[in-house]
C-alpha positions as a printed Julia matrix, in Angstrom:
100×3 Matrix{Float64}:
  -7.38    8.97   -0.84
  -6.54    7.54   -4.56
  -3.97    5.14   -5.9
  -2.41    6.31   -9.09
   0.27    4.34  -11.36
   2.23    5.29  -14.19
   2.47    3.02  -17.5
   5.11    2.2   -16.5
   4.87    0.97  -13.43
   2.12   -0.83  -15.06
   4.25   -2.56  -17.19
   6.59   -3.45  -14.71
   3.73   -5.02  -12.49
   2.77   -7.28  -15.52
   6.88   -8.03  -16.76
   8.22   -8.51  -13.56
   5.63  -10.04  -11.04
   4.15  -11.8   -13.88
   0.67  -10.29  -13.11
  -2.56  -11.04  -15.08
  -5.68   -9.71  -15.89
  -7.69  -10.26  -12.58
  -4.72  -10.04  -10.05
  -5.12   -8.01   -7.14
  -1.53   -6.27   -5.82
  -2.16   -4.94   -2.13
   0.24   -2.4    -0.92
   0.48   -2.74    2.7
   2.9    -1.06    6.06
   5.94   -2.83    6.69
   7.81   -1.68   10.07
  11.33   -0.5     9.09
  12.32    1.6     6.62
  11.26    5.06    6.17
   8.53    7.57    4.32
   7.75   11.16    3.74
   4.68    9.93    5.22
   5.29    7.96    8.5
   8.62    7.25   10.03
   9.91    4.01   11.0
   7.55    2.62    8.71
   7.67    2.05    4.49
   5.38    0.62    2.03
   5.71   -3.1     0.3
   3.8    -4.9    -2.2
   2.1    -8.46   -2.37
  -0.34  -10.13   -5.05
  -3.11  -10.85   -2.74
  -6.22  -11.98   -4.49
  -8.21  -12.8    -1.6
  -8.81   -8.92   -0.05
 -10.48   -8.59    3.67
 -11.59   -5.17    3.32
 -10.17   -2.94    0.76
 -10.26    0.6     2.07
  -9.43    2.18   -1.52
  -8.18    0.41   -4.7
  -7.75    1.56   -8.4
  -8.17   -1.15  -11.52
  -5.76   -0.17  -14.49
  -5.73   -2.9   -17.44
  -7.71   -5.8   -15.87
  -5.53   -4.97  -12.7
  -6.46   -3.94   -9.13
  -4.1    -2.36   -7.13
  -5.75   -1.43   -3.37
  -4.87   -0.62   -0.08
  -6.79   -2.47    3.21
  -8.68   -0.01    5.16
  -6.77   -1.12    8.11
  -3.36    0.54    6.42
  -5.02    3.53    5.68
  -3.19    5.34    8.4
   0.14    5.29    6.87
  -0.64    7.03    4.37
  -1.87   10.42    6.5
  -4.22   12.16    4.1
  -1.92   11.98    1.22
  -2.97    9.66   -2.41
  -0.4     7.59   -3.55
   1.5     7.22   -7.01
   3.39    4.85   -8.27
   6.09    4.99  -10.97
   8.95    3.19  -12.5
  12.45    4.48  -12.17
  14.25    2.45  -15.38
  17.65    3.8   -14.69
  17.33    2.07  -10.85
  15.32   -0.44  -12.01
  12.6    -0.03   -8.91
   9.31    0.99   -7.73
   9.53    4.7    -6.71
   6.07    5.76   -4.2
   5.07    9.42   -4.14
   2.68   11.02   -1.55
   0.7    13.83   -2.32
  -2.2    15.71   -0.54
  -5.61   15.72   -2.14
  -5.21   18.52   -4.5
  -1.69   19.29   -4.86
């Protein structure tokens, strides 16, 4: 499994939740909501600098964005990407299979 983010989305981490270099931002399962991946269950976001046991994570500009092995379910297989969508002003996940 990978973690992928756009510039964008980049950007957006740093503008918006303030971020700096050396932040950690853990994407984690929240019950409610819904996925391609999982239903019943969506994805959320946290700056969480003190990890337990990251199960994957990507660093992008001084940034590490990760995933707790214990959440690892959720996702099913599939990596995750993260964009920016300016015209709803939000976070938009993708889910892909290795390979597609």
């Amino acid at each position: 499994m990978e973690i992928g983010l756009s510039t964008a989305a980049i950007q957006w981490f740093k503008e918006e939740v303030e971020l700096k270099k050396g932040d950690n931002v853990r994407f984690y399962v929240k019950i409610y909501g819904s996925s391609p991946v999982q239903e019943g269950f969506s994805l959320a976001f946290t700056v969480d600098n003190e990890p337990i046991d990251m199960g994957v994570k990507t660093e992008k500009e001084g940034l590490t964005f990760f995933i707790e092995s214990s959440d690892l379910w959720f996702f099913n297989g599939h990596d995750l990407f993260v964009d920016y969508n300016k015209q709803v002003d939000e976070l938009e996940f993708s889910y892909t299979l290795p390979g597609e």
